[in-house]
Every structure is written in structure tokens, then in C-alpha cells.
Tab-separated table of C-alpha atoms and ligand atoms in Angstrom:
chain	number	residue	atom	x	y	z
A	1	MET	CA	43.391	163.924	222.782
A	2	GLN	CA	42.248	162.608	219.464
A	3	SER	CA	40.636	165.262	217.505
A	4	PRO	CA	36.606	165.094	216.935
A	5	ILE	CA	35.206	163.120	214.401
A	6	ARG	CA	32.100	165.139	212.703
A	7	VAL	CA	29.018	162.869	211.808
A	8	ALA	CA	26.177	164.334	209.735
A	9	VAL	CA	22.569	162.777	210.085
A	10	THR	CA	20.087	163.992	207.858
A	11	GLY	CA	16.058	163.341	208.888
A	12	ALA	CA	17.745	163.587	212.380
A	13	ALA	CA	14.281	164.431	214.032
A	14	GLY	CA	12.710	161.358	212.603
A	15	GLN	CA	12.091	158.033	213.973
A	16	ILE	CA	15.212	156.064	212.918
A	17	GLY	CA	17.292	159.357	214.222
A	18	TYR	CA	15.941	158.958	217.393
A	19	SER	CA	17.301	155.568	217.963
A	20	LEU	CA	20.474	156.445	216.033
A	21	LEU	CA	22.047	159.792	217.618
A	22	TYR	CA	22.304	158.207	220.873
A	23	ARG	CA	24.636	155.157	219.485
A	24	LEU	CA	26.570	157.579	217.478
A	25	ALA	CA	27.723	159.548	220.488
A	26	SER	CA	28.298	157.257	223.003
A	27	GLY	CA	31.372	155.722	221.920
A	28	GLU	CA	29.656	152.408	220.727
A	29	THR	CA	30.714	153.550	217.007
A	30	PHE	CA	33.677	155.472	216.937
A	31	GLY	CA	35.070	154.116	220.329
A	32	SER	CA	37.120	156.587	222.586
A	33	ARG	CA	37.238	159.442	219.565
A	34	PRO	CA	35.114	162.357	220.283
A	35	VAL	CA	32.110	162.915	218.095
A	36	ILE	CA	30.438	166.244	216.890
A	37	LEU	CA	26.919	165.475	215.388
A	38	HIS	CA	25.584	167.653	212.813
A	39	LEU	CA	22.020	167.246	212.381
A	40	LEU	CA	19.587	168.269	209.719
A	41	ASP	CA	16.438	168.400	209.149
A	42	LEU	CA	13.649	170.255	206.962
A	43	PRO	CA	13.924	173.946	207.730
A	44	ILE	CA	10.652	174.423	208.735
A	45	PRO	CA	9.946	175.509	212.524
A	46	GLU	CA	8.302	172.640	213.847
A	47	ILE	CA	10.648	170.486	212.778
A	48	GLN	CA	13.665	172.502	213.923
A	49	LYS	CA	12.026	172.814	217.279
A	50	ALA	CA	11.353	168.881	217.669
A	51	LEU	CA	15.318	168.674	216.512
A	52	GLU	CA	16.506	170.925	219.002
A	53	GLY	CA	14.192	168.707	221.224
A	54	VAL	CA	16.087	165.689	220.336
A	55	ALA	CA	19.395	167.413	220.578
A	56	MET	CA	18.665	168.535	224.070
A	57	GLU	CA	18.211	164.703	225.350
A	58	VAL	CA	21.388	163.605	223.479
A	59	GLN	CA	23.007	166.279	225.578
A	60	ASP	CA	21.255	165.016	228.404
A	61	CYS	CA	23.059	161.414	228.415
A	62	GLY	CA	26.474	163.294	229.380
A	63	PHE	CA	28.536	160.606	226.953
A	64	PRO	CA	31.695	161.779	227.490
A	65	THR	CA	32.607	161.384	223.935
A	66	LEU	CA	30.035	163.874	222.826
A	67	HIS	CA	31.741	167.138	222.248
A	68	GLY	CA	29.338	168.980	220.504
A	69	ILE	CA	25.899	169.003	218.525
A	70	VAL	CA	25.094	171.396	215.587
A	71	CYS	CA	21.288	171.580	214.595
A	72	THR	CA	20.682	173.250	211.018
A	73	GLY	CA	18.079	173.009	208.110
A	74	ASP	CA	20.762	173.842	205.975
A	75	PRO	CA	22.932	171.294	204.057
A	76	ASN	CA	25.732	173.362	203.567
A	77	VAL	CA	25.819	173.823	207.481
A	78	ALA	CA	25.384	170.230	208.099
A	79	PHE	CA	28.008	168.759	206.127
A	80	ASP	CA	30.948	171.378	206.629
A	81	GLY	CA	33.685	169.227	207.533
A	82	VAL	CA	32.427	166.089	208.190
A	83	SER	CA	34.147	162.759	207.816
A	84	TRP	CA	30.774	160.682	207.674
A	85	ALA	CA	27.368	161.701	206.464
A	86	LEU	CA	24.128	159.470	207.157
A	87	LEU	CA	21.883	160.277	204.609
A	88	VAL	CA	18.674	158.566	206.427
A	89	GLY	CA	15.996	161.955	205.565
A	90	ALA	CA	13.356	161.110	202.735
A	91	LYS	CA	9.726	161.376	202.443
A	92	PRO	CA	8.147	158.091	203.325
A	93	ARG	CA	6.213	155.830	201.149
A	94	GLY	CA	2.623	156.851	201.088
A	95	PRO	CA	-0.143	154.148	200.899
A	96	GLY	CA	-0.745	152.941	197.406
A	97	MET	CA	2.473	154.933	196.080
A	98	ALA	CA	4.400	153.099	193.216
A	99	ARG	CA	7.875	152.522	194.240
A	100	ALA	CA	8.409	154.877	190.792
A	101	ASP	CA	6.520	157.447	192.167
A	102	LEU	CA	8.659	157.374	195.740
A	103	ILE	CA	12.009	157.270	193.552
A	104	ARG	CA	10.627	160.738	191.642
A	105	GLU	CA	9.836	161.945	195.029
A	106	ASN	CA	13.220	161.358	196.920
A	107	GLY	CA	15.441	162.102	194.260
A	108	PRO	CA	16.197	165.717	194.194
A	109	ILE	CA	16.883	165.381	197.899
A	110	PHE	CA	19.890	163.589	197.100
A	111	VAL	CA	20.947	166.190	194.323
A	112	GLY	CA	20.948	168.759	196.565
A	113	GLN	CA	22.586	166.605	199.058
A	114	GLY	CA	25.272	165.486	197.032
A	115	GLN	CA	26.275	169.147	195.791
A	116	ALA	CA	26.423	169.905	199.500
A	117	LEU	CA	28.735	167.352	200.633
A	118	ALA	CA	31.240	168.062	197.686
A	119	ARG	CA	31.373	171.492	198.788
A	120	GLY	CA	31.606	170.987	202.549
A	121	ALA	CA	32.749	167.244	203.552
A	122	ALA	CA	36.592	166.255	204.444
A	123	ASP	CA	37.676	162.989	204.070
A	124	LEU	CA	34.250	161.882	203.353
A	125	ARG	CA	32.543	158.575	203.838
A	126	ALA	CA	28.345	158.550	202.712
A	127	MET	CA	26.142	156.117	203.659
A	128	VAL	CA	22.250	156.374	202.258
A	129	VAL	CA	19.162	155.163	204.266
A	130	GLY	CA	16.309	156.962	203.099
A	131	ASN	CA	14.731	154.750	200.532
A	132	PRO	CA	14.831	153.948	197.731
A	133	CYS	CA	18.754	153.680	198.828
A	134	ASN	CA	20.480	152.229	196.683
A	135	THR	CA	19.498	154.800	193.773
A	136	ASN	CA	19.486	157.526	196.058
A	137	CYS	CA	23.031	157.035	196.533
A	138	LEU	CA	23.696	156.644	193.032
A	139	ILE	CA	22.157	160.624	192.945
A	140	ALA	CA	24.110	161.668	195.536
A	141	ALA	CA	27.386	160.275	194.656
A	142	SER	CA	26.778	161.268	191.125
A	143	ASN	CA	26.120	165.011	192.358
A	144	CYS	CA	29.083	165.023	194.612
A	145	SER	CA	32.267	166.056	192.076
A	146	GLY	CA	35.452	165.129	193.598
A	147	VAL	CA	34.464	162.233	196.099
A	148	PRO	CA	35.033	158.915	194.527
A	149	LYS	CA	32.250	156.704	194.161
A	150	GLU	CA	33.813	154.018	196.717
A	151	ARG	CA	33.007	156.788	199.372
A	152	PHE	CA	29.535	156.220	199.163
A	153	SER	CA	27.211	153.208	199.980
A	154	ALA	CA	23.691	151.764	200.800
A	155	MET	CA	22.564	150.321	203.628
A	156	THR	CA	21.385	146.677	203.403
A	157	ARG	CA	23.193	145.621	206.604
A	158	LEU	CA	19.172	145.413	208.106
A	159	ASP	CA	18.344	143.164	205.554
A	160	GLN	CA	21.628	140.648	206.693
A	161	ASN	CA	20.805	141.031	210.070
A	162	ARG	CA	17.279	140.174	209.398
A	163	ALA	CA	17.994	136.877	207.281
A	164	VAL	CA	20.749	135.945	210.082
A	165	HIS	CA	17.892	136.057	212.406
A	166	GLN	CA	15.826	133.923	209.941
A	167	LEU	CA	18.480	131.125	209.640
A	168	ALA	CA	19.371	131.165	213.376
A	169	GLN	CA	15.757	130.570	214.127
A	170	LYS	CA	15.276	127.753	211.704
A	171	ALA	CA	18.847	126.016	213.075
A	172	GLY	CA	18.062	126.280	216.879
A	173	VAL	CA	21.340	128.294	217.117
A	174	THR	CA	21.786	132.041	218.123
A	175	ASN	CA	22.445	134.936	216.069
A	176	GLY	CA	26.377	134.765	216.691
A	177	ASP	CA	26.608	131.312	215.561
A	178	VAL	CA	25.786	132.669	211.610
A	179	SER	CA	27.888	134.318	209.876
A	180	ASN	CA	29.086	135.236	206.128
A	181	LEU	CA	25.603	135.874	204.874
A	182	THR	CA	25.646	138.269	201.734
A	183	ILE	CA	22.529	140.603	200.889
A	184	PHE	CA	22.873	140.525	196.863
A	185	GLY	CA	21.413	143.354	194.866
A	186	ASN	CA	18.675	146.150	195.672
A	187	HIS	CA	17.266	147.134	199.072
A	188	SER	CA	13.849	146.122	198.004
A	189	GLU	CA	11.464	142.999	197.891
A	190	SER	CA	13.927	141.736	195.104
A	191	MET	CA	16.834	141.428	197.165
A	192	TYR	CA	18.565	137.940	197.015
A	193	PRO	CA	19.792	136.661	200.819
A	194	ASP	CA	22.527	134.033	199.851
A	195	PHE	CA	22.116	131.513	201.942
A	196	GLU	CA	24.135	129.004	199.771
A	197	ASN	CA	27.390	130.587	201.304
A	198	ALA	CA	26.298	131.767	204.416
A	199	ARG	CA	27.328	129.467	207.506
A	200	ILE	CA	26.441	128.194	211.068
A	201	HIS	CA	29.206	127.396	213.125
A	202	GLY	CA	31.418	127.236	210.066
A	203	ARG	CA	29.504	124.656	208.199
A	204	LEU	CA	27.452	125.987	205.066
A	205	VAL	CA	24.055	126.526	205.756
A	206	PRO	CA	22.156	124.022	203.362
A	207	ASP	CA	24.429	121.222	205.120
A	208	VAL	CA	22.666	122.510	208.331
A	209	ILE	CA	18.964	123.335	207.036
A	210	GLN	CA	18.481	120.340	205.191
A	211	ASP	CA	15.418	121.885	204.154
A	212	GLY	CA	15.841	123.487	200.221
A	213	GLU	CA	12.404	124.121	199.909
A	214	TRP	CA	12.262	126.713	202.841
A	215	LEU	CA	15.488	128.030	201.977
A	216	ARG	CA	14.587	128.964	198.444
A	217	GLY	CA	10.849	129.862	199.370
A	218	GLY	CA	9.796	130.561	202.937
A	219	PHE	CA	13.420	132.098	203.524
A	220	LEU	CA	13.511	134.550	201.096
A	221	LYS	CA	9.932	135.714	201.359
A	222	ALA	CA	10.505	136.424	205.676
A	223	VAL	CA	13.702	138.279	204.741
A	224	GLN	CA	11.607	140.011	201.981
A	225	ASP	CA	8.620	140.693	203.498
A	226	ARG	CA	9.949	141.617	207.064
A	227	GLY	CA	9.761	145.563	206.548
A	228	LYS	CA	5.766	144.696	205.590
A	229	ALA	CA	5.557	142.488	208.346
A	230	ILE	CA	6.509	145.123	211.025
A	231	ILE	CA	4.589	147.650	209.874
A	232	ALA	CA	1.360	145.183	210.448
A	233	ALA	CA	2.450	144.540	213.466
A	234	ARG	CA	3.908	147.664	215.029
A	235	GLY	CA	1.898	150.296	212.982
A	236	LYS	CA	4.853	151.942	211.944
A	237	SER	CA	8.024	151.043	210.102
A	238	SER	CA	11.241	149.690	211.472
A	239	ALA	CA	13.289	152.103	213.532
A	240	ALA	CA	15.465	150.578	216.164
A	241	SER	CA	16.315	147.715	214.221
A	242	ALA	CA	17.182	150.005	210.904
A	243	ALA	CA	19.299	152.589	213.579
A	244	SER	CA	21.477	149.350	215.010
A	245	ALA	CA	21.741	148.128	211.327
A	246	ALA	CA	23.101	152.064	210.555
A	247	ILE	CA	25.638	151.435	213.432
A	248	ASP	CA	26.795	148.083	212.163
A	249	HIS	CA	27.149	149.624	208.957
A	250	VAL	CA	29.510	152.381	209.894
A	251	ARG	CA	31.795	150.015	212.288
A	252	ASP	CA	31.644	147.436	209.069
A	253	PHE	CA	33.658	150.387	207.134
A	254	GLU	CA	35.660	151.379	209.640
A	255	THR	CA	36.903	148.297	211.481
A	256	LYS	CA	39.200	145.567	209.321
A	257	THR	CA	36.997	142.414	208.884
A	258	PRO	CA	37.646	139.409	210.635
A	259	ALA	CA	39.693	136.596	208.692
A	260	GLY	CA	37.161	134.712	206.655
A	261	GLN	CA	34.067	137.222	207.104
A	262	TRP	CA	32.477	139.526	205.143
A	263	PHE	CA	29.524	141.775	205.376
A	264	SER	CA	27.037	143.250	202.904
A	265	ALA	CA	26.292	146.792	201.860
A	266	GLY	CA	25.374	148.818	198.612
A	267	VAL	CA	28.196	149.689	196.664
A	268	TRP	CA	29.517	151.179	193.151
A	269	SER	CA	29.258	147.988	190.791
A	270	ASP	CA	32.745	146.896	189.718
A	271	GLY	CA	31.015	143.908	187.769
A	272	SER	CA	31.806	141.585	190.381
A	273	TYR	CA	28.891	138.614	190.414
A	274	SER	CA	27.804	140.189	187.123
A	275	ALA	CA	25.998	143.009	188.885
A	276	PRO	CA	25.725	145.977	185.718
A	277	LEU	CA	28.074	149.022	186.115
A	278	GLY	CA	26.738	152.090	187.113
A	279	ILE	CA	24.895	151.318	189.965
A	280	TYR	CA	25.057	150.645	193.535
A	281	ALA	CA	24.377	146.932	194.166
A	282	SER	CA	24.715	145.105	197.323
A	283	LEU	CA	27.568	142.713	197.388
A	284	PRO	CA	30.037	140.941	199.955
A	285	LEU	CA	32.753	143.180	201.164
A	286	ARG	CA	35.621	143.085	203.365
A	287	SER	CA	37.023	146.247	204.761
A	288	ASP	CA	40.607	146.801	205.661
A	289	GLY	CA	39.646	149.196	208.583
A	290	LEU	CA	41.667	152.149	206.857
A	291	GLY	CA	39.172	153.468	204.520
A	292	SER	CA	39.243	151.065	201.682
A	293	TYR	CA	37.010	147.818	201.066
A	294	GLN	CA	37.118	145.138	198.383
A	295	VAL	CA	34.293	142.807	197.069
A	296	VAL	CA	34.728	139.342	198.095
A	297	GLN	CA	35.523	137.226	195.047
A	298	GLY	CA	34.704	133.694	194.021
A	299	LEU	CA	31.636	132.831	195.841
A	300	PRO	CA	30.098	129.896	194.261
A	301	ILE	CA	26.922	131.063	192.576
A	302	SER	CA	24.318	128.771	191.910
A	303	ALA	CA	21.686	129.037	188.383
A	304	PHE	CA	19.269	129.662	191.435
A	305	ALA	CA	20.858	132.493	192.776
A	306	ALA	CA	22.359	133.759	189.218
A	307	GLY	CA	18.582	134.462	188.490
A	308	LYS	CA	17.711	135.888	191.869
A	309	ILE	CA	20.558	138.269	191.477
A	310	LYS	CA	20.368	139.200	187.735
A	311	ALA	CA	16.417	140.067	188.683
A	312	THR	CA	17.481	142.464	191.487
A	313	THR	CA	20.219	144.368	189.550
A	314	ASP	CA	18.176	144.453	186.750
A	315	GLU	CA	15.358	146.211	189.099
A	316	LEU	CA	18.235	148.775	189.804
A	317	VAL	CA	18.865	149.379	185.856
A	318	SER	CA	15.581	150.074	185.675
A	319	GLU	CA	15.343	152.502	188.724
A	320	ARG	CA	18.453	154.372	187.470
A	321	ALA	CA	16.689	155.227	184.169
A	322	VAL	CA	13.860	156.544	186.370
A	323	VAL	CA	16.475	159.182	187.930
A	324	ALA	CA	18.543	159.455	184.558
A	325	ASP	CA	18.106	163.430	184.594
A	326	LEU	CA	18.974	163.347	188.039
A	327	LEU	CA	22.741	161.917	187.193
A	328	LYS	CA	25.357	164.088	186.357
A	329	ALA	CA	26.721	162.588	182.832
B	1	NAX	P1	10.537	159.375	209.296
B	1	NAX	O1	9.380	159.842	208.363
B	1	NAX	O2	10.490	159.602	210.589
B	1	NAX	O3	11.932	160.471	209.311
B	1	NAX	C1	11.969	161.028	208.154
B	1	NAX	C2	12.712	162.587	208.253
B	1	NAX	O4	13.395	162.946	207.268
B	1	NAX	C3	11.445	163.641	209.059
B	1	NAX	O5	12.312	164.239	210.218
B	1	NAX	C4	11.621	164.329	207.868
B	1	NAX	O6	11.387	165.798	208.232
B	1	NAX	C5	12.998	164.646	207.362
B	1	NAX	N1	13.370	164.732	205.910
B	1	NAX	C6	12.582	164.798	205.152
B	1	NAX	N2	12.895	164.903	204.011
B	1	NAX	C7	14.149	165.785	204.328
B	1	NAX	C8	15.407	166.701	203.677
B	1	NAX	N3	15.544	166.968	202.483
B	1	NAX	N4	16.659	166.626	204.196
B	1	NAX	C9	16.479	166.620	205.600
B	1	NAX	N5	15.633	165.825	206.365
B	1	NAX	C10	14.725	165.648	205.373
B	1	NAX	O7	11.426	158.233	208.524
B	1	NAX	P2	12.171	157.281	209.377
B	1	NAX	O8	11.415	156.211	209.827
B	1	NAX	O9	13.290	157.670	210.002
B	1	NAX	O10	12.748	156.592	207.919
B	1	NAX	C11	13.536	157.436	207.207
B	1	NAX	C12	13.761	156.994	205.701
B	1	NAX	O11	14.534	155.733	205.939
B	1	NAX	C13	12.814	156.305	204.841
B	1	NAX	O12	13.038	156.925	203.592
B	1	NAX	C14	12.609	154.978	204.805
B	1	NAX	O13	12.045	154.324	203.974
B	1	NAX	C15	14.257	154.484	205.497
B	1	NAX	N6	14.196	153.015	205.573
B	1	NAX	C16	15.507	152.441	205.017
B	1	NAX	C17	15.580	151.305	205.686
B	1	NAX	C18	17.210	150.359	204.678
B	1	NAX	O14	17.209	149.225	205.148
B	1	NAX	N7	17.775	150.960	204.000
B	1	NAX	C19	14.988	150.493	206.507
B	1	NAX	C20	14.433	151.572	207.491
B	1	NAX	C21	13.769	152.323	206.777
B	1	NAX	O15	12.669	151.797	206.111
């Protein structure tokens, strides 16, 4: 029998956790490999009780691949021996709260978790979902000594999935007909969904959707504002779609990317596409399925796209300045 993979999820008692845990345990993410879930949430009795309740439900699904659940309020226990850490837990942005305040509020969480990951994790791969996810990823990676920065990533897969759906809807095709969609930059309203290199049935999107005004305007806005639109409609932020994107993200890194395709995630910038060094910028990636990825090189970038990519990566540089004291030299 294969040895179990230990997978940590932080903020596991929250709304994304509730949609995510089942799909990590069921075989959908790691195939037939057994899974032991390490669930972390705040060490507050009511929250730990809720966490136990969620764990009971996951157990009651009877997944043959689930070989155990550890519930804890201690990051050192949560990260002990894990191969994947999904860092979801963070405080949500309150009404009227500035982005810089959210960054300062949540940043310290990722200092402690980065340090705990360095102490406990094995062949670690960590992804950050908790916002602002690119900058939180930078903080966690910076405080995780001994683990290469390339083992950390930030989730922009939800933005990719949202963009794919918008293009499919406009072109009157299905989601599966759209491919090669890159999200560049930050998981924020400044992100740039690159429609110029995306494809529909293998053809470049601007050749299929001959409505440049919509592509450069309505499309970008629909993707950038989708999170707000969901809050307005549902009264709560995206949870099931975020969990689904997190599963896609883990699978993207765990499996070899099919020939001619790519996916998006925030990764340690190597300077590709003029993204500054020292930030986690979303870029087009291919995985070898064995633990390494490469940034896809040579995509043509128009002046319009270059301006958008500069704006979103500049925002990441500004966010880094806000948390400079939380980064290890
Ligand atoms: P919830 O508020 O439902 O859950 C968050 C959970 O995290 C709570 O159970 C809370 O107790 C826990 N938590 C807080 N601080 C913690 C800490 N220091 N250690 C462990 N657990 C801690 O939020 P939810 O809707 O699940 O969203 C979680 C995060 O995902 C938020 O930061 C949210 O902004 C972010 N999102 C990121 C997305 C992305 O695409 N990258 C999209 C969805 C989502 O908005």
C-alpha cells in the first residue's frame, strides 16, 4: 500500500474549509494515495468544537482514502510531517477596511506559520489562499528557512476559472473549450487575465471573440469584480468556487501539465514578463508532475498587456513595502 500523504489545512473550520476538506480526502485530489488531514484553526474552544464537528462529517463520508484526521489549534502539530500545507485561515476584510490594513492584520499569522512549517514539514509544498494571498505567501516563505521559495505558491486559480467562464459564455462555448488562460500579477482587482494568448478550441481568443472593446473592458472588469458580485448576490464571499480552485491548484502542481497547455499561480518571480524579483507574481506555468514547475516563456505581450502587468506587479512591490518588517533579511 502507498504511504499516506499528510495534508494540512489552516482555517479549516471556516467556509472554504467546509467545501475543501471532503475533496482532499475523497481521492479526487491525490488519487488512490491515502490522506491524513491535519486541520488547524484558532485555539478558541468554540472554534475547536466546530472543527471537531467538521472532522466528524468528513469521517462520516467513509472515504476509503481517508486514513486519519488531526484537529489542533497549534501550528507545530498541524504542520508536523506534512507534504502539502493549504494556508486558508486569515481574517476577512471588514467593511471599509483598507487593503493595507488587511495586510498588516493578517501578515503576522504567516510569520508564525512560516516558522512552524520550517520546523515540521517534510517534502513541503505550501499554497496560500488567505488574503492578501500573494503577499502572505511572501511572508510565509520568507520565514520558512531551509525551504526553497519555489515550494510556495499563492492561489490565482479562482481568477483563472472565472476568466475561462466569462470567455466561454461570451463565445457560446463550454468551459472546457477555453484553455491557456494566464492570470498575471496579484490576486486583487489589479490582476490581468491575459485574453490575448488564451485559446478557444485552440484558436487565439481575439480571433474568435472579435469584440476588442469588450475584451479590454467588460471582460477584465467582470473577472476583477467577480468576488464583489458574489458577495452582493450571496451575502457571503466565494467559498465553494474558492475550494474548487484550491483543488485545481494542488492538482496542477501534482500532475504533469498536458502538452501545449499552462496554468496560473503566484510563484517566486524569476523576472519573467518583467515581473520584479522578490515578489510572488502570478505567471503562466507548466508542471513536470514530479515537484518542479517552469514559467512558460515567450508569450507575446502587447503594449496594452505590458501596462496592465506592470500595474499589478507594481502593486505587489508596494504590498511588500507594507510588510517589510515581517520579512527575514
Ligand atoms: P472564514 O472567515 O469563513 O474562515 C476563516 C477561518 O480561518 C476561520 O475559521 C478562522 O477562525 C480561521 N483563522 C483565522 N486566523 C487563523 C489563524 N491564525 N490560524 C488558523 N486559522 C485561523 O473565511 P473563508 O471564506 O474560509 O476565507 C478564508 C480566506 O480565503 C480569506 O482570507 C479570504 O479572503 C480568502 N480568499 C481567497 C481567495 C483566493 O482566490 N485567493 C478567494 C476566496 C477567499 O476570499
